[in-house]
Amino acid sequence: MLSVNTINLKQCNLCPLSCGADRISGKGRCGAGKDIEISSWNLHFGEEPPVSGTKGSGTIFFTHCSLRCIFCQNYPISHLGNGKKITEQKFIEIMLRLQSDGAHNINFVTPTHYSIHIAQALKKIKGKELKIPTLYNCSGYEKTETIKMLNGLIDIYMPDAKFYSNSAGSALCRADNYALVNRKALKEMYLQAGELVLDENGIAVKGLILRHLVLPGHTGETEKMLKFIYEDIGNDIYLSLMSQYHPAGNSVGHPVIGRRLNPGEYRDAQKAARKYGF
Ligand code: SF4
């Protein structure tokens, strides 16, 4: 298991790309260097109901990404690196400010390449000044060692379960091991966080929320992914089956995913979800 104290950004292996980059003097394949970079932070009301609740989710959007899907909805942040560097002290101030603004949780969006920075900061404040739940909102392309490092620091995992097959991961994210890596990571997150637990107001306090974005021309992937979740994790989990796909970034004009879903495709996805009891 990676330890917060021993991770060396001089040879970074935090994510499944394991590029070994020296992030002290340069940048990794993800685009990240030694400092945290963020594009924005705010109270977000558009997440799943147990996450946004009535007061909003305290969302921090990190710059860069280790996956960089061609259909990324945050292309300027993930691919172009729009954002600014902040110190750890500023990062902590932002989390505490979101908490004092009433956020139900601190929601780290695309956190993988900064997981070590997040762990180090949370070790200083979690359970002390920071009392609200923490949420790891990620692409699902995660090393199990990195997830184990976050044990006790992250309360809610909200990963994507994007593709069942490696060919889809290869074609759409240039990650030909996405599927296998993702399935291991989802199981590790579930092992650590368990089913979603809500408070008396229906707000998430701990557990796993799985997100699957239904893609045009890929309903077979959806069926296989839901079958895997049913068989290997269970159907008691909170599943967010998302229909809002629209072409963005490099998927505009793409022959297969360069369009929105048609109603029949989302109906097929719902049918598969019902079939496995979600
Ligand atoms: S997080 Fe970035 S620098 Fe580290 S292994 Fe992944 S791509 Fe390389």
PDB file of C-alpha atoms and ligand atoms in Angstrom:
ATOM      1  CA  MET A   1       0.000   0.000   0.000  1.00  0.00           C
ATOM      2  CA  LEU A   2       1.197   3.531  -0.739  1.00  0.00           C
ATOM      3  CA  SER A   3       1.741   5.610   2.353  1.00  0.00           C
ATOM      4  CA  VAL A   4       1.101   9.330   2.518  1.00  0.00           C
ATOM      5  CA  ASN A   5       4.510   9.850   4.012  1.00  0.00           C
ATOM      6  CA  THR A   6       6.477   7.800   1.552  1.00  0.00           C
ATOM      7  CA  ILE A   7       4.986   8.805  -1.778  1.00  0.00           C
ATOM      8  CA  ASN A   8       7.603  10.478  -3.823  1.00  0.00           C
ATOM      9  CA  LEU A   9       6.490  12.966  -6.423  1.00  0.00           C
ATOM     10  CA  LYS A  10       9.960  12.664  -7.923  1.00  0.00           C
ATOM     11  CA  GLN A  11       8.759   9.362  -9.389  1.00  0.00           C
ATOM     12  CA  CYS A  12       4.983   9.515  -9.468  1.00  0.00           C
ATOM     13  CA  ASN A  13       2.986   6.306  -9.700  1.00  0.00           C
ATOM     14  CA  LEU A  14      -0.279   7.505  -8.197  1.00  0.00           C
ATOM     15  CA  CYS A  15      -2.533   6.567 -11.090  1.00  0.00           C
ATOM     16  CA  PRO A  16      -2.744   3.495 -13.350  1.00  0.00           C
ATOM     17  CA  LEU A  17      -0.635   5.218 -16.020  1.00  0.00           C
ATOM     18  CA  SER A  18       2.298   4.784 -13.605  1.00  0.00           C
ATOM     19  CA  CYS A  19       4.375   7.127 -15.741  1.00  0.00           C
ATOM     20  CA  GLY A  20       7.060   7.595 -13.076  1.00  0.00           C
ATOM     21  CA  ALA A  21       7.371  11.299 -13.889  1.00  0.00           C
ATOM     22  CA  ASP A  22       9.425  13.666 -11.773  1.00  0.00           C
ATOM     23  CA  ARG A  23       6.668  16.051 -10.699  1.00  0.00           C
ATOM     24  CA  ILE A  24       9.010  18.147  -8.584  1.00  0.00           C
ATOM     25  CA  SER A  25      10.818  19.530 -11.609  1.00  0.00           C
ATOM     26  CA  GLY A  26       8.282  18.771 -14.347  1.00  0.00           C
ATOM     27  CA  LYS A  27       4.881  17.315 -15.132  1.00  0.00           C
ATOM     28  CA  GLY A  28       3.408  13.847 -15.510  1.00  0.00           C
ATOM     29  CA  ARG A  29       1.399  12.436 -18.384  1.00  0.00           C
ATOM     30  CA  CYS A  30      -1.675  13.774 -16.580  1.00  0.00           C
ATOM     31  CA  GLY A  31      -0.300  17.312 -16.862  1.00  0.00           C
ATOM     32  CA  ALA A  32       0.099  17.781 -13.103  1.00  0.00           C
ATOM     33  CA  GLY A  33       3.252  19.016 -11.415  1.00  0.00           C
ATOM     34  CA  LYS A  34       4.079  19.328  -7.728  1.00  0.00           C
ATOM     35  CA  ASP A  35       1.456  21.929  -6.795  1.00  0.00           C
ATOM     36  CA  ILE A  36      -2.301  21.544  -6.624  1.00  0.00           C
ATOM     37  CA  GLU A  37      -4.051  23.333  -9.485  1.00  0.00           C
ATOM     38  CA  ILE A  38      -7.760  24.009  -9.396  1.00  0.00           C
ATOM     39  CA  SER A  39     -10.101  25.610 -11.892  1.00  0.00           C
ATOM     40  CA  SER A  40     -12.919  26.581  -9.519  1.00  0.00           C
ATOM     41  CA  TRP A  41     -14.674  25.833  -6.233  1.00  0.00           C
ATOM     42  CA  ASN A  42     -18.264  26.488  -5.241  1.00  0.00           C
ATOM     43  CA  LEU A  43     -21.471  25.149  -3.779  1.00  0.00           C
ATOM     44  CA  HIS A  44     -22.827  22.835  -6.456  1.00  0.00           C
ATOM     45  CA  PHE A  45     -26.514  22.005  -6.676  1.00  0.00           C
ATOM     46  CA  GLY A  46     -26.446  19.726  -9.729  1.00  0.00           C
ATOM     47  CA  GLU A  47     -25.003  16.554  -8.231  1.00  0.00           C
ATOM     48  CA  GLU A  48     -27.084  13.541  -7.196  1.00  0.00           C
ATOM     49  CA  PRO A  49     -29.758  14.471  -4.582  1.00  0.00           C
ATOM     50  CA  PRO A  50     -28.003  12.809  -1.596  1.00  0.00           C
ATOM     51  CA  VAL A  51     -24.861  14.769  -2.486  1.00  0.00           C
ATOM     52  CA  SER A  52     -26.203  18.248  -3.310  1.00  0.00           C
ATOM     53  CA  GLY A  53     -29.088  18.099  -0.846  1.00  0.00           C
ATOM     54  CA  THR A  54     -30.603  21.512  -0.147  1.00  0.00           C
ATOM     55  CA  LYS A  55     -27.452  23.446   0.743  1.00  0.00           C
ATOM     56  CA  GLY A  56     -25.154  22.267  -2.033  1.00  0.00           C
ATOM     57  CA  SER A  57     -22.047  20.142  -2.359  1.00  0.00           C
ATOM     58  CA  GLY A  58     -18.756  21.887  -1.611  1.00  0.00           C
ATOM     59  CA  THR A  59     -17.148  21.175  -4.942  1.00  0.00           C
ATOM     60  CA  ILE A  60     -13.490  21.665  -5.832  1.00  0.00           C
ATOM     61  CA  PHE A  61     -12.618  21.100  -9.519  1.00  0.00           C
ATOM     62  CA  PHE A  62      -9.028  20.030 -10.057  1.00  0.00           C
ATOM     63  CA  THR A  63      -7.100  20.906 -13.200  1.00  0.00           C
ATOM     64  CA  HIS A  64      -5.627  18.184 -15.479  1.00  0.00           C
ATOM     65  CA  CYS A  65      -6.615  14.513 -15.653  1.00  0.00           C
ATOM     66  CA  SER A  66      -4.964  11.132 -15.905  1.00  0.00           C
ATOM     67  CA  LEU A  67      -7.666   9.725 -18.200  1.00  0.00           C
ATOM     68  CA  ARG A  68      -8.748  12.484 -20.611  1.00  0.00           C
ATOM     69  CA  CYS A  69     -11.699  10.877 -22.406  1.00  0.00           C
ATOM     70  CA  ILE A  70     -12.319  12.232 -25.870  1.00  0.00           C
ATOM     71  CA  PHE A  71     -15.881  13.134 -24.799  1.00  0.00           C
ATOM     72  CA  CYS A  72     -14.830  14.963 -21.634  1.00  0.00           C
ATOM     73  CA  GLN A  73     -17.462  17.517 -20.605  1.00  0.00           C
ATOM     74  CA  ASN A  74     -14.746  19.570 -18.845  1.00  0.00           C
ATOM     75  CA  TYR A  75     -12.315  19.695 -21.787  1.00  0.00           C
ATOM     76  CA  PRO A  76     -10.712  23.100 -21.017  1.00  0.00           C
ATOM     77  CA  ILE A  77      -9.909  21.967 -17.473  1.00  0.00           C
ATOM     78  CA  SER A  78      -8.859  18.372 -18.096  1.00  0.00           C
ATOM     79  CA  HIS A  79      -7.178  18.620 -21.500  1.00  0.00           C
ATOM     80  CA  LEU A  80      -6.096  22.251 -21.778  1.00  0.00           C
ATOM     81  CA  GLY A  81      -5.078  22.681 -18.146  1.00  0.00           C
ATOM     82  CA  ASN A  82      -7.131  25.785 -17.346  1.00  0.00           C
ATOM     83  CA  GLY A  83      -6.710  26.634 -13.676  1.00  0.00           C
ATOM     84  CA  LYS A  84      -4.325  28.096 -11.150  1.00  0.00           C
ATOM     85  CA  LYS A  85      -1.860  26.782  -8.597  1.00  0.00           C
ATOM     86  CA  ILE A  86      -2.704  26.966  -4.928  1.00  0.00           C
ATOM     87  CA  THR A  87      -0.788  26.177  -1.764  1.00  0.00           C
ATOM     88  CA  GLU A  88      -1.839  23.514   0.704  1.00  0.00           C
ATOM     89  CA  GLN A  89      -2.796  26.282   3.132  1.00  0.00           C
ATOM     90  CA  LYS A  90      -5.117  27.832   0.544  1.00  0.00           C
ATOM     91  CA  PHE A  91      -6.564  24.389  -0.234  1.00  0.00           C
ATOM     92  CA  ILE A  92      -7.383  23.920   3.438  1.00  0.00           C
ATOM     93  CA  GLU A  93      -8.908  27.406   3.634  1.00  0.00           C
ATOM     94  CA  ILE A  94     -11.163  26.605   0.663  1.00  0.00           C
ATOM     95  CA  MET A  95     -12.432  23.403   2.290  1.00  0.00           C
ATOM     96  CA  LEU A  96     -13.169  25.185   5.555  1.00  0.00           C
ATOM     97  CA  ARG A  97     -14.842  28.076   3.749  1.00  0.00           C
ATOM     98  CA  LEU A  98     -17.138  25.659   1.870  1.00  0.00           C
ATOM     99  CA  GLN A  99     -17.996  24.038   5.179  1.00  0.00           C
ATOM    100  CA  SER A 100     -18.828  27.397   6.786  1.00  0.00           C
ATOM    101  CA  ASP A 101     -20.937  28.280   3.717  1.00  0.00           C
ATOM    102  CA  GLY A 102     -23.140  25.292   4.590  1.00  0.00           C
ATOM    103  CA  ALA A 103     -21.856  22.588   2.201  1.00  0.00           C
ATOM    104  CA  HIS A 104     -23.091  19.087   2.959  1.00  0.00           C
ATOM    105  CA  ASN A 105     -19.714  17.647   1.963  1.00  0.00           C
ATOM    106  CA  ILE A 106     -16.361  18.413   0.337  1.00  0.00           C
ATOM    107  CA  ASN A 107     -16.502  17.063  -3.199  1.00  0.00           C
ATOM    108  CA  PHE A 108     -13.118  16.497  -4.883  1.00  0.00           C
ATOM    109  CA  VAL A 109     -13.734  16.404  -8.646  1.00  0.00           C
ATOM    110  CA  THR A 110     -11.098  14.614 -10.780  1.00  0.00           C
ATOM    111  CA  PRO A 111      -8.838  14.166  -7.762  1.00  0.00           C
ATOM    112  CA  THR A 112      -6.687  11.173  -8.749  1.00  0.00           C
ATOM    113  CA  HIS A 113      -3.456  12.958  -9.657  1.00  0.00           C
ATOM    114  CA  TYR A 114      -3.696  15.067  -6.488  1.00  0.00           C
ATOM    115  CA  SER A 115      -4.747  12.221  -4.195  1.00  0.00           C
ATOM    116  CA  ILE A 116      -1.515  12.535  -2.232  1.00  0.00           C
ATOM    117  CA  HIS A 117      -2.041  16.287  -1.700  1.00  0.00           C
ATOM    118  CA  ILE A 118      -5.633  15.619  -0.642  1.00  0.00           C
ATOM    119  CA  ALA A 119      -4.555  12.911   1.801  1.00  0.00           C
ATOM    120  CA  GLN A 120      -1.875  15.139   3.316  1.00  0.00           C
ATOM    121  CA  ALA A 121      -4.279  18.057   3.783  1.00  0.00           C
ATOM    122  CA  LEU A 122      -7.071  15.878   5.190  1.00  0.00           C
ATOM    123  CA  LYS A 123      -4.710  14.310   7.711  1.00  0.00           C
ATOM    124  CA  LYS A 124      -4.343  17.780   9.200  1.00  0.00           C
ATOM    125  CA  ILE A 125      -8.010  18.796   9.407  1.00  0.00           C
ATOM    126  CA  LYS A 126     -10.393  15.849   9.020  1.00  0.00           C
ATOM    127  CA  GLY A 127     -12.310  15.186  12.201  1.00  0.00           C
ATOM    128  CA  LYS A 128     -10.852  18.366  13.681  1.00  0.00           C
ATOM    129  CA  GLU A 129     -11.797  21.621  11.910  1.00  0.00           C
ATOM    130  CA  LEU A 130     -13.334  19.730   8.993  1.00  0.00           C
ATOM    131  CA  LYS A 131     -16.396  17.853  10.207  1.00  0.00           C
ATOM    132  CA  ILE A 132     -18.461  17.266   7.051  1.00  0.00           C
ATOM    133  CA  PRO A 133     -18.047  14.142   4.858  1.00  0.00           C
ATOM    134  CA  THR A 134     -15.443  14.017   2.105  1.00  0.00           C
ATOM    135  CA  LEU A 135     -16.322  12.725  -1.350  1.00  0.00           C
ATOM    136  CA  TYR A 136     -13.975  11.357  -4.016  1.00  0.00           C
ATOM    137  CA  ASN A 137     -15.600  12.099  -7.383  1.00  0.00           C
ATOM    138  CA  CYS A 138     -13.441  10.328  -9.946  1.00  0.00           C
ATOM    139  CA  SER A 139     -13.225   8.699 -13.358  1.00  0.00           C
ATOM    140  CA  GLY A 140     -12.918   5.246 -11.835  1.00  0.00           C
ATOM    141  CA  TYR A 141      -9.451   4.853 -13.390  1.00  0.00           C
ATOM    142  CA  GLU A 142      -7.735   4.335 -10.054  1.00  0.00           C
ATOM    143  CA  LYS A 143      -5.034   2.212  -8.538  1.00  0.00           C
ATOM    144  CA  THR A 144      -6.269   0.100  -5.655  1.00  0.00           C
ATOM    145  CA  GLU A 145      -3.114   1.109  -3.716  1.00  0.00           C
ATOM    146  CA  THR A 146      -4.104   4.756  -3.991  1.00  0.00           C
ATOM    147  CA  ILE A 147      -7.646   4.002  -2.819  1.00  0.00           C
ATOM    148  CA  LYS A 148      -6.217   2.069   0.138  1.00  0.00           C
ATOM    149  CA  MET A 149      -4.072   5.094   0.998  1.00  0.00           C
ATOM    150  CA  LEU A 150      -7.279   7.151   1.298  1.00  0.00           C
ATOM    151  CA  ASN A 151      -8.867   4.764   3.786  1.00  0.00           C
ATOM    152  CA  GLY A 152     -10.204   6.756   6.746  1.00  0.00           C
ATOM    153  CA  LEU A 153      -9.852  10.062   4.885  1.00  0.00           C
ATOM    154  CA  ILE A 154     -12.602   9.671   2.268  1.00  0.00           C
ATOM    155  CA  ASP A 155     -16.173   8.941   3.375  1.00  0.00           C
ATOM    156  CA  ILE A 156     -17.992   8.698   0.045  1.00  0.00           C
ATOM    157  CA  TYR A 157     -16.673   7.370  -3.249  1.00  0.00           C
ATOM    158  CA  MET A 158     -18.464   8.484  -6.393  1.00  0.00           C
ATOM    159  CA  PRO A 159     -16.574   6.835  -9.280  1.00  0.00           C
ATOM    160  CA  ASP A 160     -17.564   6.409 -12.885  1.00  0.00           C
ATOM    161  CA  ALA A 161     -18.068   2.923 -14.227  1.00  0.00           C
ATOM    162  CA  LYS A 162     -17.554   4.006 -17.833  1.00  0.00           C
ATOM    163  CA  PHE A 163     -16.916   0.893 -19.938  1.00  0.00           C
ATOM    164  CA  TYR A 164     -17.040  -2.810 -19.495  1.00  0.00           C
ATOM    165  CA  SER A 165     -14.697  -3.635 -22.367  1.00  0.00           C
ATOM    166  CA  ASN A 166     -11.079  -2.661 -22.770  1.00  0.00           C
ATOM    167  CA  SER A 167     -11.720  -1.881 -26.447  1.00  0.00           C
ATOM    168  CA  ALA A 168     -14.154   0.907 -25.515  1.00  0.00           C
ATOM    169  CA  GLY A 169     -11.647   2.314 -23.015  1.00  0.00           C
ATOM    170  CA  SER A 170      -8.954   2.186 -25.647  1.00  0.00           C
ATOM    171  CA  ALA A 171     -11.068   3.863 -28.312  1.00  0.00           C
ATOM    172  CA  LEU A 172     -12.602   6.590 -26.158  1.00  0.00           C
ATOM    173  CA  CYS A 173      -9.998   7.252 -23.445  1.00  0.00           C
ATOM    174  CA  ARG A 174      -6.815   5.779 -24.892  1.00  0.00           C
ATOM    175  CA  ALA A 175      -6.666   3.578 -21.788  1.00  0.00           C
ATOM    176  CA  ASP A 176      -6.729   0.007 -22.998  1.00  0.00           C
ATOM    177  CA  ASN A 177      -6.698  -1.281 -19.421  1.00  0.00           C
ATOM    178  CA  TYR A 178      -9.570   0.949 -18.199  1.00  0.00           C
ATOM    179  CA  ALA A 179     -12.077  -1.863 -17.807  1.00  0.00           C
ATOM    180  CA  LEU A 180      -9.906  -4.179 -15.728  1.00  0.00           C
ATOM    181  CA  VAL A 181      -8.457  -1.375 -13.614  1.00  0.00           C
ATOM    182  CA  ASN A 182     -11.928   0.106 -13.060  1.00  0.00           C
ATOM    183  CA  ARG A 183     -13.501  -3.154 -11.942  1.00  0.00           C
ATOM    184  CA  LYS A 184     -10.762  -3.728  -9.341  1.00  0.00           C
ATOM    185  CA  ALA A 185     -11.039  -0.131  -8.112  1.00  0.00           C
ATOM    186  CA  LEU A 186     -14.842  -0.281  -7.742  1.00  0.00           C
ATOM    187  CA  LYS A 187     -14.577  -3.407  -5.628  1.00  0.00           C
ATOM    188  CA  GLU A 188     -11.917  -1.812  -3.421  1.00  0.00           C
ATOM    189  CA  MET A 189     -14.039   1.315  -2.922  1.00  0.00           C
ATOM    190  CA  TYR A 190     -17.057  -0.782  -1.997  1.00  0.00           C
ATOM    191  CA  LEU A 191     -14.986  -2.844   0.408  1.00  0.00           C
ATOM    192  CA  GLN A 192     -13.812   0.341   2.079  1.00  0.00           C
ATOM    193  CA  ALA A 193     -16.959   2.482   2.076  1.00  0.00           C
ATOM    194  CA  GLY A 194     -19.835  -0.014   1.751  1.00  0.00           C
ATOM    195  CA  GLU A 195     -23.397   0.794   0.765  1.00  0.00           C
ATOM    196  CA  LEU A 196     -24.565   4.380   0.800  1.00  0.00           C
ATOM    197  CA  VAL A 197     -25.618   5.582   4.252  1.00  0.00           C
ATOM    198  CA  LEU A 198     -27.903   8.611   4.500  1.00  0.00           C
ATOM    199  CA  ASP A 199     -28.614  10.861   7.475  1.00  0.00           C
ATOM    200  CA  GLU A 200     -32.124  11.690   8.706  1.00  0.00           C
ATOM    201  CA  ASN A 201     -32.446  14.334   5.954  1.00  0.00           C
ATOM    202  CA  GLY A 202     -31.462  11.992   3.139  1.00  0.00           C
ATOM    203  CA  ILE A 203     -27.939  13.390   2.811  1.00  0.00           C
ATOM    204  CA  ALA A 204     -25.055  10.999   2.116  1.00  0.00           C
ATOM    205  CA  VAL A 205     -22.666  10.456   4.997  1.00  0.00           C
ATOM    206  CA  LYS A 206     -20.670   7.476   3.726  1.00  0.00           C
ATOM    207  CA  GLY A 207     -20.633   4.757   1.099  1.00  0.00           C
ATOM    208  CA  LEU A 208     -20.450   4.201  -2.619  1.00  0.00           C
ATOM    209  CA  ILE A 209     -22.346   5.993  -5.402  1.00  0.00           C
ATOM    210  CA  LEU A 210     -21.681   4.456  -8.818  1.00  0.00           C
ATOM    211  CA  ARG A 211     -22.120   6.560 -11.915  1.00  0.00           C
ATOM    212  CA  HIS A 212     -22.628   5.201 -15.390  1.00  0.00           C
ATOM    213  CA  LEU A 213     -23.045   7.560 -18.313  1.00  0.00           C
ATOM    214  CA  VAL A 214     -25.005   5.890 -21.086  1.00  0.00           C
ATOM    215  CA  LEU A 215     -23.197   6.549 -24.377  1.00  0.00           C
ATOM    216  CA  PRO A 216     -24.746   6.599 -27.847  1.00  0.00           C
ATOM    217  CA  GLY A 217     -24.128   3.375 -29.717  1.00  0.00           C
ATOM    218  CA  HIS A 218     -22.887   1.656 -26.549  1.00  0.00           C
ATOM    219  CA  THR A 219     -25.952   0.180 -24.858  1.00  0.00           C
ATOM    220  CA  GLY A 220     -24.281  -3.249 -24.988  1.00  0.00           C
ATOM    221  CA  GLU A 221     -21.543  -1.796 -22.762  1.00  0.00           C
ATOM    222  CA  THR A 222     -24.190  -0.579 -20.326  1.00  0.00           C
ATOM    223  CA  GLU A 223     -25.804  -3.997 -20.089  1.00  0.00           C
ATOM    224  CA  LYS A 224     -22.458  -5.707 -19.452  1.00  0.00           C
ATOM    225  CA  MET A 225     -21.402  -3.123 -16.877  1.00  0.00           C
ATOM    226  CA  LEU A 226     -24.666  -3.451 -14.943  1.00  0.00           C
ATOM    227  CA  LYS A 227     -24.340  -7.236 -15.012  1.00  0.00           C
ATOM    228  CA  PHE A 228     -20.825  -6.975 -13.558  1.00  0.00           C
ATOM    229  CA  ILE A 229     -21.989  -4.614 -10.795  1.00  0.00           C
ATOM    230  CA  TYR A 230     -24.889  -6.919  -9.968  1.00  0.00           C
ATOM    231  CA  GLU A 231     -22.717 -10.035  -9.841  1.00  0.00           C
ATOM    232  CA  ASP A 232     -19.550  -8.668  -8.204  1.00  0.00           C
ATOM    233  CA  ILE A 233     -20.745  -5.797  -6.015  1.00  0.00           C
ATOM    234  CA  GLY A 234     -24.499  -6.176  -5.648  1.00  0.00           C
ATOM    235  CA  ASN A 235     -27.642  -4.283  -6.511  1.00  0.00           C
ATOM    236  CA  ASP A 236     -28.103  -2.597  -3.129  1.00  0.00           C
ATOM    237  CA  ILE A 237     -25.715   0.179  -4.108  1.00  0.00           C
ATOM    238  CA  TYR A 238     -26.796   3.669  -5.205  1.00  0.00           C
ATOM    239  CA  LEU A 239     -26.544   3.654  -8.994  1.00  0.00           C
ATOM    240  CA  SER A 240     -26.718   6.869 -11.001  1.00  0.00           C
ATOM    241  CA  LEU A 241     -27.645   5.946 -14.573  1.00  0.00           C
ATOM    242  CA  MET A 242     -26.971   9.150 -16.482  1.00  0.00           C
ATOM    243  CA  SER A 243     -28.738  10.175 -19.673  1.00  0.00           C
ATOM    244  CA  GLN A 244     -27.285  13.646 -20.203  1.00  0.00           C
ATOM    245  CA  TYR A 245     -24.477  12.780 -22.625  1.00  0.00           C
ATOM    246  CA  HIS A 246     -23.790  15.386 -25.272  1.00  0.00           C
ATOM    247  CA  PRO A 247     -20.842  15.600 -27.658  1.00  0.00           C
ATOM    248  CA  ALA A 248     -18.075  17.764 -26.236  1.00  0.00           C
ATOM    249  CA  GLY A 249     -14.338  18.144 -26.588  1.00  0.00           C
ATOM    250  CA  ASN A 250     -12.951  15.774 -29.228  1.00  0.00           C
ATOM    251  CA  SER A 251     -16.170  13.806 -29.595  1.00  0.00           C
ATOM    252  CA  VAL A 252     -17.857  16.510 -31.651  1.00  0.00           C
ATOM    253  CA  GLY A 253     -18.284  15.023 -35.132  1.00  0.00           C
ATOM    254  CA  HIS A 254     -17.308  11.521 -33.936  1.00  0.00           C
ATOM    255  CA  PRO A 255     -18.981   8.829 -36.112  1.00  0.00           C
ATOM    256  CA  VAL A 256     -20.421   6.915 -33.123  1.00  0.00           C
ATOM    257  CA  ILE A 257     -20.594   9.255 -30.122  1.00  0.00           C
ATOM    258  CA  GLY A 258     -20.910  12.551 -31.983  1.00  0.00           C
ATOM    259  CA  ARG A 259     -24.629  12.756 -31.143  1.00  0.00           C
ATOM    260  CA  ARG A 260     -26.945  12.714 -28.139  1.00  0.00           C
ATOM    261  CA  LEU A 261     -28.674   9.561 -26.942  1.00  0.00           C
ATOM    262  CA  ASN A 262     -31.896   8.662 -28.620  1.00  0.00           C
ATOM    263  CA  PRO A 263     -34.810   7.826 -26.284  1.00  0.00           C
ATOM    264  CA  GLY A 264     -34.694   4.138 -27.163  1.00  0.00           C
ATOM    265  CA  GLU A 265     -31.085   3.870 -26.018  1.00  0.00           C
ATOM    266  CA  TYR A 266     -31.851   5.245 -22.573  1.00  0.00           C
ATOM    267  CA  ARG A 267     -34.936   3.024 -22.334  1.00  0.00           C
ATOM    268  CA  ASP A 268     -32.708   0.006 -23.068  1.00  0.00           C
ATOM    269  CA  ALA A 269     -30.352   1.095 -20.295  1.00  0.00           C
ATOM    270  CA  GLN A 270     -33.250   1.451 -17.848  1.00  0.00           C
ATOM    271  CA  LYS A 271     -34.523  -1.951 -18.892  1.00  0.00           C
ATOM    272  CA  ALA A 272     -31.117  -3.478 -18.140  1.00  0.00           C
ATOM    273  CA  ALA A 273     -31.029  -1.710 -14.760  1.00  0.00           C
ATOM    274  CA  ARG A 274     -34.443  -3.135 -13.888  1.00  0.00           C
ATOM    275  CA  LYS A 275     -33.377  -6.588 -15.084  1.00  0.00           C
ATOM    276  CA  TYR A 276     -30.560  -6.601 -12.480  1.00  0.00           C
ATOM    277  CA  GLY A 277     -32.774  -5.178  -9.753  1.00  0.00           C
ATOM    278  CA  PHE A 278     -31.302  -1.677  -9.455  1.00  0.00           C
TER     279      PHE A 278
HETATM  280  S1  SF4 B   1      -0.798  10.873 -11.545  1.00  0.00           S
HETATM  281 FE1  SF4 B   1       0.159  11.881 -13.343  1.00  0.00          FE
HETATM  282  S2  SF4 B   1       2.338  11.883 -12.907  1.00  0.00           S
HETATM  283 FE2  SF4 B   1       1.404  10.390 -11.514  1.00  0.00          FE
HETATM  284  S3  SF4 B   1       1.531   8.409 -12.565  1.00  0.00           S
HETATM  285 FE3  SF4 B   1      -0.416   9.299 -13.119  1.00  0.00          FE
HETATM  286  S4  SF4 B   1      -0.023  10.403 -15.048  1.00  0.00           S
HETATM  287 FE4  SF4 B   1       1.950  10.023 -14.080  1.00  0.00          FE
END
